[in-house]
CSV table of C-alpha atoms and ligand atoms in Angstrom, one decimal:
chain,number,residue,atom,x,y,z
Z,251,MET,CA,0.1,0.1,0.0
Z,252,VAL,CA,0.9,3.3,-0.8
Z,253,SER,CA,1.6,6.0,1.9
Z,254,PRO,CA,-1.4,8.6,1.1
Z,255,ARG,CA,0.1,12.2,-0.2
Z,256,VAL,CA,-2.9,14.5,0.4
Z,257,ARG,CA,-2.7,18.8,0.0
Z,258,ILE,CA,-4.7,21.5,0.6
Z,259,ALA,CA,-4.3,24.2,-1.9
Z,260,PRO,CA,-5.9,27.3,-1.0
Z,261,SER,CA,-5.8,30.3,-3.0
Z,262,PRO,CA,-5.4,33.7,-1.2
Z,263,THR,CA,-8.4,35.4,-1.7
Z,264,GLY,CA,-8.1,37.5,1.6
Z,265,PHE,CA,-9.6,35.4,4.1
Z,266,PHE,CA,-9.8,31.6,4.9
Z,267,HIS,CA,-12.8,30.1,4.3
Z,268,VAL,CA,-14.4,27.8,6.9
Z,269,GLY,CA,-14.8,25.3,3.9
Z,270,THR,CA,-11.3,25.3,3.4
Z,271,ALA,CA,-10.5,25.0,6.9
Z,272,ARG,CA,-13.0,21.8,7.0
Z,273,THR,CA,-10.7,20.5,3.7
Z,274,ALA,CA,-7.8,20.9,5.2
Z,275,TYR,CA,-8.9,19.3,8.2
Z,276,PHE,CA,-9.9,16.1,6.3
Z,277,ASN,CA,-7.0,16.3,4.2
Z,278,TRP,CA,-4.6,16.3,7.5
Z,279,LEU,CA,-6.6,13.3,9.2
Z,280,ILE,CA,-5.9,11.4,5.7
Z,281,ALA,CA,-2.1,12.1,6.0
Z,282,ARG,CA,-2.1,11.6,9.7
Z,283,GLN,CA,-3.4,8.3,9.8
Z,284,ASP,CA,-0.7,6.8,8.0
Z,285,PRO,CA,2.9,7.2,10.2
Z,286,ASP,CA,4.3,7.6,6.4
Z,287,GLY,CA,1.2,10.0,5.6
Z,288,VAL,CA,2.6,13.3,3.9
Z,289,PHE,CA,0.5,16.6,4.2
Z,290,VAL,CA,1.2,19.3,1.6
Z,291,LEU,CA,0.4,22.9,1.8
Z,292,ARG,CA,0.3,24.6,-1.7
Z,293,ILE,CA,-0.8,28.1,-1.9
Z,294,GLU,CA,-2.2,28.6,-5.5
Z,295,ASP,CA,-1.2,32.5,-6.1
Z,296,THR,CA,-0.9,32.5,-10.0
Z,297,ASP,CA,-3.6,34.5,-10.3
Z,298,GLU,CA,-1.9,38.0,-9.9
Z,299,GLU,CA,-4.5,40.2,-10.4
Z,300,ARG,CA,-6.6,38.5,-7.5
Z,301,ASN,CA,-3.4,37.7,-5.1
Z,302,ARG,CA,-1.7,39.5,-2.2
Z,303,ASP,CA,0.9,38.8,-0.3
Z,304,GLU,CA,-1.0,39.6,3.0
Z,305,TRP,CA,-3.3,37.1,1.8
Z,306,VAL,CA,-0.9,34.6,1.5
Z,307,GLU,CA,-0.2,35.5,5.6
Z,308,VAL,CA,-3.9,34.8,6.1
Z,309,ILE,CA,-3.7,31.5,4.7
Z,310,ILE,CA,-0.4,30.3,7.1
Z,311,GLU,CA,-1.8,32.3,10.0
Z,312,SER,CA,-5.3,30.0,9.7
Z,313,MET,CA,-3.3,26.7,8.8
Z,314,GLU,CA,-1.0,27.5,12.2
Z,315,TRP,CA,-4.1,28.4,14.5
Z,316,LEU,CA,-5.8,25.2,13.2
Z,317,GLY,CA,-2.8,23.1,14.1
Z,318,PHE,CA,-3.2,21.5,10.6
Z,319,ARG,CA,0.9,21.5,10.0
Z,320,ALA,CA,2.2,21.0,7.1
Z,321,ASP,CA,4.9,18.2,6.1
Z,322,VAL,CA,5.8,19.9,3.1
Z,323,GLY,CA,5.3,23.5,2.5
Z,324,PRO,CA,3.7,26.1,2.8
Z,325,TYR,CA,5.3,26.7,-0.8
Z,326,LEU,CA,3.7,28.9,-3.5
Z,327,GLN,CA,2.8,27.6,-6.5
Z,328,SER,CA,4.5,31.1,-8.4
Z,329,GLU,CA,7.4,29.2,-7.8
Z,330,TYR,CA,6.9,26.8,-10.4
Z,331,ARG,CA,5.7,28.9,-13.3
Z,332,SER,CA,8.1,27.6,-15.3
Z,333,ALA,CA,7.1,24.1,-14.4
Z,334,HIS,CA,3.7,24.9,-15.8
Z,335,ARG,CA,4.6,26.7,-19.0
Z,336,GLU,CA,6.7,23.6,-20.1
Z,337,ALA,CA,3.9,21.2,-19.4
Z,338,ALA,CA,1.6,23.7,-21.4
Z,339,ALA,CA,4.4,23.7,-24.1
Z,340,ALA,CA,5.0,20.1,-24.4
Z,341,LEU,CA,1.2,19.4,-24.3
Z,342,ARG,CA,1.1,21.8,-27.4
Z,343,HIS,CA,4.0,19.6,-29.0
Z,344,GLY,CA,2.2,16.4,-28.9
Z,345,ASN,CA,-0.9,17.9,-30.4
Z,346,TYR,CA,-3.3,18.2,-27.0
Z,347,ALA,CA,-3.9,21.5,-27.2
Z,348,TYR,CA,-3.7,24.3,-29.9
Z,349,TYR,CA,-4.1,27.9,-30.1
Z,350,CYS,CA,-7.2,29.9,-30.7
Z,351,ASP,CA,-7.8,33.5,-31.3
Z,352,CYS,CA,-11.3,33.3,-30.9
Z,353,THR,CA,-12.8,36.0,-28.5
Z,354,GLY,CA,-16.1,35.1,-26.3
Z,355,GLU,CA,-17.9,37.5,-28.9
Z,356,ASP,CA,-16.7,35.5,-31.8
Z,357,VAL,CA,-17.9,32.4,-30.4
Z,358,ALA,CA,-21.4,33.6,-29.2
Z,359,ALA,CA,-21.9,35.1,-32.8
Z,360,ARG,CA,-21.1,31.7,-34.3
Z,361,LYS,CA,-23.6,30.0,-32.0
Z,362,GLY,CA,-26.3,32.4,-32.2
Z,363,GLU,CA,-29.3,30.7,-30.8
Z,364,ASP,CA,-27.7,27.9,-29.8
Z,365,LYS,CA,-27.3,28.1,-26.1
Z,366,THR,CA,-24.8,25.3,-25.6
Z,367,PRO,CA,-22.0,26.0,-23.1
Z,368,GLY,CA,-18.2,25.7,-23.9
Z,369,TYR,CA,-16.2,26.1,-27.1
Z,370,ASP,CA,-17.3,25.3,-30.4
Z,371,GLY,CA,-14.0,24.2,-31.7
Z,372,PHE,CA,-13.4,26.6,-34.4
Z,373,CYS,CA,-9.8,26.5,-34.1
Z,374,ARG,CA,-9.3,22.9,-33.4
Z,375,ASP,CA,-7.6,22.8,-36.8
Z,376,ARG,CA,-6.8,26.0,-38.2
Z,377,GLY,CA,-2.8,25.4,-36.8
Z,378,LEU,CA,-2.6,28.8,-35.6
Z,379,GLN,CA,0.6,30.1,-34.2
Z,380,PRO,CA,0.9,31.9,-30.9
Z,381,THR,CA,0.8,35.3,-31.0
Z,382,GLU,CA,-0.1,37.8,-28.6
Z,383,ARG,CA,-3.6,37.3,-29.0
Z,384,THR,CA,-3.9,33.3,-28.8
Z,385,ALA,CA,-5.0,31.2,-26.0
Z,386,LEU,CA,-3.8,27.5,-25.7
Z,387,ARG,CA,-6.8,25.1,-25.5
Z,388,PHE,CA,-7.1,21.6,-24.5
Z,389,ARG,CA,-8.2,19.3,-27.1
Z,390,ALA,CA,-11.0,17.2,-25.6
Z,391,PRO,CA,-12.1,13.9,-27.0
Z,392,LEU,CA,-14.9,14.7,-29.1
Z,393,GLU,CA,-16.6,11.0,-28.2
Z,394,GLY,CA,-16.9,9.1,-25.2
Z,395,SER,CA,-16.8,10.0,-21.6
Z,396,THR,CA,-14.1,10.5,-18.6
Z,397,ASP,CA,-14.9,8.9,-15.6
Z,398,ILE,CA,-13.5,9.3,-12.0
Z,399,VAL,CA,-13.5,7.3,-9.1
Z,400,ASP,CA,-14.9,9.7,-6.1
Z,401,GLU,CA,-14.4,8.0,-2.9
Z,402,ILE,CA,-17.8,10.2,-1.5
Z,403,ARG,CA,-19.5,9.9,-4.9
Z,404,GLY,CA,-18.6,6.4,-6.4
Z,405,GLU,CA,-17.9,6.6,-9.9
Z,406,VAL,CA,-19.1,10.1,-11.6
Z,407,SER,CA,-19.1,10.0,-15.6
Z,408,PHE,CA,-18.6,13.1,-17.5
Z,409,GLU,CA,-19.5,13.1,-21.2
Z,410,ASN,CA,-16.5,14.4,-23.2
Z,411,ARG,CA,-18.8,16.4,-25.5
Z,412,VAL,CA,-19.5,18.2,-22.9
Z,413,ILE,CA,-16.4,18.8,-21.5
Z,414,GLY,CA,-15.3,20.9,-24.7
Z,415,ASP,CA,-12.4,22.4,-25.6
Z,416,PHE,CA,-10.9,24.6,-22.5
Z,417,VAL,CA,-8.3,27.1,-22.0
Z,418,ILE,CA,-5.2,26.1,-20.5
Z,419,ALA,CA,-2.7,29.3,-21.1
Z,420,LYS,CA,-3.7,32.7,-21.5
Z,421,SER,CA,-2.3,34.8,-24.5
Z,422,SER,CA,0.1,35.9,-21.9
Z,423,GLY,CA,1.2,32.4,-21.4
Z,424,ASP,CA,0.2,32.4,-17.9
Z,425,VAL,CA,-1.0,29.0,-17.3
Z,426,LEU,CA,-4.3,28.7,-15.6
Z,427,TYR,CA,-5.5,27.0,-12.6
Z,428,ALA,CA,-6.5,23.3,-14.2
Z,429,LEU,CA,-3.1,22.9,-15.4
Z,430,ALA,CA,-1.3,24.0,-13.2
Z,431,ASN,CA,-3.0,22.4,-10.5
Z,432,VAL,CA,-2.3,19.1,-12.4
Z,433,VAL,CA,1.2,19.6,-12.9
Z,434,ASP,CA,1.9,20.3,-9.0
Z,435,ASP,CA,-0.5,17.3,-8.0
Z,436,ARG,CA,1.9,15.2,-10.3
Z,437,ARG,CA,5.2,16.8,-8.8
Z,438,ASP,CA,4.2,16.7,-5.6
Z,439,ALA,CA,2.9,12.4,-5.8
Z,440,ILE,CA,-0.3,13.6,-4.6
Z,441,THR,CA,-2.2,10.1,-4.2
Z,442,HIS,CA,-5.9,11.8,-3.1
Z,443,VAL,CA,-7.6,14.8,-4.0
Z,444,ILE,CA,-9.6,16.2,-1.1
Z,445,ARG,CA,-11.8,19.3,-1.9
Z,446,GLY,CA,-14.5,20.9,-2.3
Z,447,GLU,CA,-17.9,19.9,-4.4
Z,448,GLU,CA,-17.1,23.1,-6.4
Z,449,HIS,CA,-14.2,21.4,-7.8
Z,450,LEU,CA,-16.3,18.3,-9.2
Z,451,ALA,CA,-16.5,20.0,-12.7
Z,452,ASN,CA,-12.7,20.4,-12.7
Z,453,ALA,CA,-11.8,16.9,-12.3
Z,454,PRO,CA,-12.9,15.6,-15.6
Z,455,LYS,CA,-10.5,17.7,-17.7
Z,456,GLN,CA,-7.4,17.1,-14.8
Z,457,VAL,CA,-8.2,13.8,-15.6
Z,458,LEU,CA,-7.7,14.4,-19.2
Z,459,LEU,CA,-4.7,16.6,-18.9
Z,460,TRP,CA,-3.4,14.3,-16.1
Z,461,ARG,CA,-3.4,11.5,-19.2
Z,462,ALA,CA,-2.1,13.9,-21.5
Z,463,LEU,CA,0.7,14.6,-19.5
Z,464,ASP,CA,1.7,11.1,-18.9
Z,465,GLU,CA,1.4,10.6,-22.7
Z,466,VAL,CA,3.9,13.8,-23.6
Z,467,THR,CA,6.0,13.4,-20.6
Z,468,GLY,CA,6.5,9.7,-21.2
Z,469,GLU,CA,6.0,9.3,-17.3
Z,470,THR,CA,3.6,7.8,-16.3
Z,471,VAL,CA,2.0,9.0,-12.8
Z,472,PRO,CA,-0.9,7.5,-10.6
Z,473,LEU,CA,-3.8,8.9,-11.0
Z,474,PRO,CA,-5.1,10.6,-7.5
Z,475,THR,CA,-8.2,9.0,-6.1
Z,476,TYR,CA,-10.9,11.8,-5.7
Z,477,ALA,CA,-13.2,13.0,-2.8
Z,478,HIS,CA,-15.1,16.0,-3.5
Z,479,LEU,CA,-16.6,17.4,-0.1
Z,480,PRO,CA,-20.4,18.4,0.2
Z,481,LEU,CA,-20.9,21.9,-0.1
Z,482,LEU,CA,-21.3,24.1,3.3
Z,483,VAL,CA,-24.9,25.6,3.2
Z,484,ASN,CA,-26.4,28.0,5.3
Z,485,GLU,CA,-29.9,28.2,7.4
Z,486,GLN,CA,-31.8,28.9,4.1
Z,487,ARG,CA,-30.1,25.6,2.8
Z,488,LYS,CA,-28.1,28.1,0.2
Z,489,LYS,CA,-24.4,27.9,-0.5
Z,490,LEU,CA,-22.7,30.0,2.0
Z,491,SER,CA,-22.5,33.4,0.8
Z,492,LYS,CA,-18.9,35.3,1.5
Z,493,ARG,CA,-20.6,38.3,2.2
Z,494,LYS,CA,-23.7,37.5,4.1
Z,495,ASP,CA,-22.7,34.3,5.9
Z,496,PRO,CA,-19.6,34.3,8.8
Z,497,VAL,CA,-17.1,32.4,6.4
Z,498,SER,CA,-14.1,33.5,7.9
Z,499,THR,CA,-12.0,31.1,10.0
Z,500,MET,CA,-9.6,33.7,11.8
Z,501,ALA,CA,-13.2,35.4,12.7
Z,502,TYR,CA,-13.9,33.0,14.6
Z,503,ARG,CA,-10.4,32.9,16.4
Z,504,ASP,CA,-11.0,36.8,16.8
Z,505,GLU,CA,-14.4,36.4,18.1
Z,506,GLY,CA,-12.6,33.9,21.1
Z,507,TYR,CA,-13.9,30.4,19.9
Z,508,LEU,CA,-11.3,27.9,21.1
Z,509,VAL,CA,-9.9,25.7,18.6
Z,510,GLU,CA,-10.4,22.5,19.6
Z,511,ALA,CA,-13.6,23.4,19.7
Z,512,PHE,CA,-13.8,24.8,16.4
Z,513,VAL,CA,-11.7,21.9,15.0
Z,514,ASN,CA,-14.3,19.1,16.5
Z,515,TYR,CA,-17.2,21.3,14.6
Z,516,LEU,CA,-15.2,21.2,11.3
Z,517,ALA,CA,-15.4,17.2,11.6
Z,518,LEU,CA,-19.3,17.2,11.7
Z,519,LEU,CA,-19.6,19.2,8.6
Z,520,GLY,CA,-20.4,16.1,6.3
Z,521,TRP,CA,-19.2,13.4,9.0
Z,522,SER,CA,-20.4,11.9,11.9
Z,523,PRO,CA,-18.5,10.3,15.0
Z,524,ARG,CA,-19.7,6.7,16.1
Z,525,GLY,CA,-21.2,6.8,19.4
Z,526,ASP,CA,-23.7,9.1,21.0
Z,527,SER,CA,-21.2,12.3,21.5
Z,528,GLU,CA,-20.3,14.3,19.1
Z,529,ILE,CA,-17.7,15.7,20.7
Z,530,VAL,CA,-14.5,14.3,19.8
Z,531,ASP,CA,-10.7,15.5,19.4
Z,532,ARG,CA,-8.7,15.1,16.9
Z,533,GLU,CA,-7.0,11.4,18.1
Z,534,THR,CA,-10.7,10.4,18.0
Z,535,VAL,CA,-11.6,11.3,14.8
Z,536,THR,CA,-8.3,10.3,13.5
Z,537,GLY,CA,-9.0,6.5,14.2
Z,538,GLN,CA,-12.6,6.5,13.1
Z,539,PHE,CA,-12.2,8.9,9.9
Z,540,ARG,CA,-12.7,7.4,6.7
Z,541,LEU,CA,-13.7,8.9,3.4
Z,542,SER,CA,-16.1,6.6,2.4
Z,543,ASP,CA,-18.1,7.7,5.4
Z,544,VAL,CA,-18.2,11.3,4.3
Z,545,SER,CA,-21.9,12.4,3.1
Z,546,HIS,CA,-22.5,13.7,-0.1
Z,547,SER,CA,-25.6,15.8,0.8
Z,548,PRO,CA,-24.8,19.6,1.6
Z,549,ALA,CA,-23.8,20.1,5.3
Z,550,PHE,CA,-25.6,22.7,7.3
Z,551,PHE,CA,-23.0,25.7,8.7
Z,552,ASP,CA,-24.8,25.8,11.8
Z,553,VAL,CA,-23.5,29.2,13.5
Z,554,LYS,CA,-25.6,28.0,16.9
Z,555,LYS,CA,-24.5,24.9,16.8
Z,556,LEU,CA,-21.0,25.9,16.5
Z,557,ALA,CA,-21.4,28.2,19.6
Z,558,ALA,CA,-23.1,25.7,21.7
Z,559,LEU,CA,-20.2,23.5,21.2
Z,560,ASN,CA,-17.8,26.2,22.1
Z,561,GLY,CA,-19.5,26.9,25.4
Z,562,ASP,CA,-19.0,23.1,25.9
Z,563,TYR,CA,-15.4,23.5,25.5
Z,564,VAL,CA,-15.1,26.5,27.4
Z,565,ARG,CA,-16.8,24.6,30.7
Z,566,ARG,CA,-15.0,21.9,29.9
Z,567,LEU,CA,-11.6,24.1,30.8
Z,568,SER,CA,-10.1,23.9,34.0
Z,569,LEU,CA,-10.0,27.6,35.8
Z,570,ASP,CA,-6.3,27.6,34.9
Z,571,GLU,CA,-7.0,27.0,31.6
Z,572,PHE,CA,-10.0,29.4,31.3
Z,573,VAL,CA,-7.7,32.2,32.9
Z,574,GLN,CA,-5.1,31.4,30.2
Z,575,ALA,CA,-7.2,31.6,27.2
Z,576,CYS,CA,-9.3,34.3,28.1
Z,577,LEU,CA,-5.7,36.9,28.3
Z,578,PRO,CA,-5.8,38.0,24.7
Z,579,TRP,CA,-9.0,39.4,25.6
Z,580,VAL,CA,-8.7,40.8,28.6
Z,581,ASP,CA,-4.8,41.6,29.1
Z,582,PRO,CA,-4.2,44.7,26.4
Z,583,ASP,CA,-0.4,43.3,26.7
Z,584,HIS,CA,-1.2,39.7,25.8
Z,585,ALA,CA,-3.8,40.9,22.9
Z,586,THR,CA,-1.7,40.1,20.3
Z,587,PHE,CA,-3.9,38.9,17.7
Z,588,VAL,CA,-7.2,40.4,18.8
Z,589,PRO,CA,-8.4,43.1,16.6
Z,590,THR,CA,-8.5,46.6,17.5
Z,591,ASP,CA,-12.4,46.8,18.2
Z,592,ARG,CA,-12.1,43.9,20.4
Z,593,ARG,CA,-9.2,44.7,22.6
Z,594,PRO,CA,-9.8,45.1,26.3
Z,595,PRO,CA,-11.3,48.3,27.0
Z,596,TRP,CA,-9.1,49.3,29.6
Z,597,ALA,CA,-5.1,50.5,29.7
Z,598,PRO,CA,-2.5,47.6,30.1
Z,599,GLU,CA,-2.2,49.4,33.6
Z,600,ALA,CA,-5.8,48.4,34.9
Z,601,PHE,CA,-5.6,44.9,34.3
Z,602,ASP,CA,-5.0,43.0,37.4
Z,603,ALA,CA,-3.7,39.3,36.5
Z,604,ASP,CA,-4.6,38.5,40.2
Z,605,LEU,CA,-8.0,40.3,40.2
Z,606,PHE,CA,-9.1,37.9,36.8
Z,607,ARG,CA,-8.1,35.2,38.6
Z,608,ARG,CA,-10.6,35.8,41.5
Z,609,VAL,CA,-13.0,36.9,39.4
Z,610,ALA,CA,-12.8,34.3,36.5
Z,611,PRO,CA,-15.2,31.8,38.3
Z,612,LEU,CA,-18.0,33.9,38.1
Z,613,VAL,CA,-17.7,34.5,33.9
Z,614,HIS,CA,-16.5,30.7,33.3
Z,615,GLU,CA,-20.0,29.2,33.3
Z,616,ARG,CA,-21.7,32.1,31.4
Z,617,VAL,CA,-19.7,32.8,28.5
Z,618,THR,CA,-19.7,31.0,24.9
Z,619,THR,CA,-17.2,32.8,23.2
Z,620,LEU,CA,-13.7,34.2,25.0
Z,621,GLY,CA,-15.0,37.5,23.5
Z,622,GLU,CA,-17.8,38.2,25.6
Z,623,VAL,CA,-15.6,38.0,28.9
Z,624,PRO,CA,-14.3,41.6,28.6
Z,625,ALA,CA,-18.1,43.3,28.6
Z,626,MET,CA,-19.0,41.0,31.4
Z,627,VAL,CA,-15.8,41.9,34.1
Z,628,ARG,CA,-15.3,45.4,32.5
Z,629,PHE,CA,-16.2,46.8,35.9
Z,630,PHE,CA,-13.6,45.6,37.8
Z,631,PHE,CA,-11.1,47.1,35.5
Z,632,GLU,CA,-12.5,50.1,34.1
Z,633,SER,CA,-11.7,53.5,35.9
Z,634,PRO,CA,-13.7,55.4,36.0
Z,635,LEU,CA,-16.4,53.5,35.2
Z,636,VAL,CA,-18.5,53.9,32.2
Z,637,LEU,CA,-22.2,53.9,33.3
Z,638,ASP,CA,-24.6,52.6,30.6
Z,639,GLU,CA,-27.1,55.9,29.6
Z,640,ASP,CA,-30.3,53.7,28.8
Z,641,ALA,CA,-29.7,51.6,32.3
Z,642,VAL,CA,-28.8,54.7,34.6
Z,643,ASN,CA,-32.5,56.3,32.8
Z,644,LYS,CA,-34.1,52.9,33.2
Z,645,VAL,CA,-33.9,51.7,36.6
Z,646,LEU,CA,-32.0,54.6,38.4
Z,647,ARG,CA,-33.9,57.7,37.5
Z,648,GLN,CA,-37.4,56.5,36.5
Z,649,ASP,CA,-39.0,56.5,39.8
Z,650,ALA,CA,-37.8,56.9,43.5
Z,651,SER,CA,-37.1,53.3,43.9
Z,652,GLY,CA,-33.4,53.6,42.6
Z,653,ALA,CA,-32.5,56.3,45.5
Z,654,LEU,CA,-34.2,54.5,48.2
Z,655,VAL,CA,-32.4,51.2,47.6
Z,656,VAL,CA,-28.9,52.8,46.8
Z,657,ARG,CA,-29.4,55.4,50.0
Z,658,GLY,CA,-30.6,52.0,52.1
Z,659,VAL,CA,-27.6,49.9,51.2
Z,660,LEU,CA,-25.1,52.8,51.7
Z,661,GLU,CA,-26.6,53.3,55.1
Z,662,VAL,CA,-25.8,49.9,56.2
Z,663,LEU,CA,-22.5,49.4,54.4
Z,664,ASP,CA,-20.0,49.6,56.8
Z,665,ASP,CA,-22.1,47.4,59.4
Z,666,VAL,CA,-21.9,44.4,56.9
Z,667,GLU,CA,-19.9,41.4,56.9
Z,668,TRP,CA,-18.4,41.7,54.0
Z,669,THR,CA,-19.5,38.5,52.2
Z,670,SER,CA,-21.7,37.4,49.5
Z,671,SER,CA,-24.2,35.6,51.5
Z,672,SER,CA,-24.3,38.9,54.0
Z,673,LEU,CA,-24.7,41.4,51.1
Z,674,HIS,CA,-27.0,39.2,49.5
Z,675,ALA,CA,-29.1,39.5,52.9
Z,676,LEU,CA,-28.3,43.2,53.2
Z,677,VAL,CA,-30.4,44.0,49.4
Z,678,VAL,CA,-33.3,41.6,50.4
Z,679,ALA,CA,-33.6,43.6,53.9
Z,680,VAL,CA,-33.6,46.8,52.1
Z,681,GLY,CA,-35.9,45.7,49.6
Z,682,ASP,CA,-38.3,44.7,52.4
Z,683,LYS,CA,-38.0,48.0,53.8
Z,684,VAL,CA,-39.1,49.7,50.7
Z,685,GLY,CA,-41.8,47.3,49.6
Z,686,LEU,CA,-39.7,45.8,46.8
Z,687,THR,CA,-38.7,42.2,45.7
Z,688,LEU,CA,-34.8,41.0,45.7
Z,689,ARG,CA,-35.0,41.1,41.8
Z,690,ARG,CA,-36.2,44.5,41.7
Z,691,ALA,CA,-34.1,46.0,44.8
Z,692,GLN,CA,-30.7,44.5,43.5
Z,693,ALA,CA,-31.2,46.2,40.1
Z,694,PRO,CA,-30.3,49.6,41.3
Z,695,VAL,CA,-27.1,48.3,42.9
Z,696,ARG,CA,-25.9,46.5,40.0
Z,697,VAL,CA,-26.2,48.9,37.7
Z,698,ALA,CA,-24.2,51.6,40.3
Z,699,VAL,CA,-21.9,49.1,40.7
Z,700,THR,CA,-21.2,47.5,37.5
Z,701,GLY,CA,-22.7,49.8,35.2
Z,702,THR,CA,-25.2,48.3,33.1
Z,703,THR,CA,-28.0,45.9,33.8
Z,704,VAL,CA,-27.0,42.5,33.0
Z,705,GLY,CA,-23.4,40.9,34.2
Z,706,PRO,CA,-22.2,37.9,36.1
Z,707,PRO,CA,-23.6,37.0,39.9
Z,708,LEU,CA,-23.6,40.6,41.7
Z,709,PHE,CA,-23.3,39.6,45.6
Z,710,GLU,CA,-20.0,37.8,44.4
Z,711,SER,CA,-19.0,40.3,42.3
Z,712,LEU,CA,-19.5,42.9,45.1
Z,713,GLU,CA,-17.4,41.0,47.7
Z,714,ILE,CA,-14.3,40.7,44.9
Z,715,LEU,CA,-14.4,44.3,44.2
Z,716,GLY,CA,-14.1,45.4,48.0
Z,717,ARG,CA,-16.3,47.6,50.5
Z,718,ALA,CA,-14.5,51.2,49.3
Z,719,VAL,CA,-15.1,50.5,45.7
Z,720,VAL,CA,-18.8,49.7,46.1
Z,721,ARG,CA,-18.9,52.7,48.4
Z,722,GLU,CA,-17.9,55.5,46.0
Z,723,ARG,CA,-19.9,53.8,43.3
Z,724,LEU,CA,-23.2,53.7,45.0
Z,725,GLU,CA,-22.3,57.4,46.3
Z,726,ARG,CA,-21.8,58.5,42.4
Z,727,ALA,CA,-25.2,56.9,41.9
Z,728,LEU,CA,-26.5,58.5,44.2
Z,729,SER,CA,-25.9,61.5,42.6
Z,730,LEU,CA,-27.4,60.5,39.6
Z,731,CYS,CA,-30.6,59.2,41.0
Z,732,SER,CA,-33.9,61.5,40.9
Z,733,ALA,CA,-34.8,63.2,44.3
Z,734,SER,CA,-36.7,60.9,46.3
V,851,LIG,N1,-6.8,26.6,-5.7
V,851,LIG,C1,-7.9,25.5,-5.4
V,851,LIG,C2,-9.1,26.8,-4.7
V,851,LIG,O1,-8.7,27.8,-3.7
V,851,LIG,C3,-7.7,24.5,-5.5
V,851,LIG,C4,-8.5,23.5,-5.7
V,851,LIG,C5,-8.2,22.0,-5.4
V,851,LIG,O2,-8.1,21.4,-4.3
V,851,LIG,O3,-7.9,21.3,-6.3
V,851,LIG,O4,-10.3,26.4,-4.3
């Protein structure tokens, strides 16, 4: 048995699509299942109009975050431009390709009402020489079919007539994707081409190119096995849209998704683990994964399910792990990758690691993503605390009860034992005195001390903040309350 050699071949498009992340994972799994398996990362950067260096970086950074280490690469397809041109020339010499000077309009005009897609073969036998206007077209067979063996879909047959003569190199001589990709897969001795379903229609063209290259180079390279992974769809069962759906892998990192939760979720996009639990780590998936078990029906990319799974993973962290994982979102000195609009809203010197450690248990059970943590713990670090205007108006100013509660709490604050349970009893007692339930009585205290109406458990938070800070904030709030 030949050990698998697999690859992902993303193009630098500005972001790393969640579908590419899934493709990367499934390829990586196949390589890791064999001690001699090889995983190649090739960046297909030959479309110069669409590529930028920083976009190459996005691919590398995403792969690093996901932990899918490549055995070969990352390397740039553009490094092999001359090999691609040589292959195009060899196909031309072997009469597998011909020059064509037709424009799209020429072809359309000739076809008239006939809407059959593809090229009409006009230049096939014209024997044109290359000029600055001639593209190079592959001469596809006119009859018969090209069959591909797909691990997920079985045998898929394409009629050659429908494939048509396709362009393999532009008039500039630049080789297009289908051929460059085949030349590289041959050189990398790829055994399995595992990629998204949108490339299924390219497969027969690539098989034809592969066989033609076998002929013209005199070097027979075994054809890879194909596996086209199911389309990812949104809630409306439509193909994920780059504009409307959250498809950027790094945006999940930036929002505070845990990489292991994200990778776990990727495994569920078209594949299911054995047993009842969908919580499966890389080792488990490596043991169980088979391409033949991947479904060919579209897979719903369910952000809500991903969020819930992330919440489960957050809950499974030990307190120490949780504190560590939160640092990029709460400690400005650790916020290396966090985008500016997600940086902690306080200065580096305002962050207190010991204090955060005491606060962390209050939020550990309550967040879905780590990016939610700063808003929940803001009142521990922000100075002066910014009060939410709406909350102040609604809770402190609407009627006299806000002032009554705040004043009532301030009156006995110095006498209370500083524990969450005593503080709880104190607010209950003040509420009783002014005729308010605990829920209504604690609202003014929460707004006064935390600046907003929602947050971690109030009495535990007060205990951690300490008497002096709580007093100062209640006094400030009292000055904002409507006169009672
Ligand atoms: N560059 C192609 C893409 O980004 C790769 C296709 C393939 O894996 O063959 O979709």
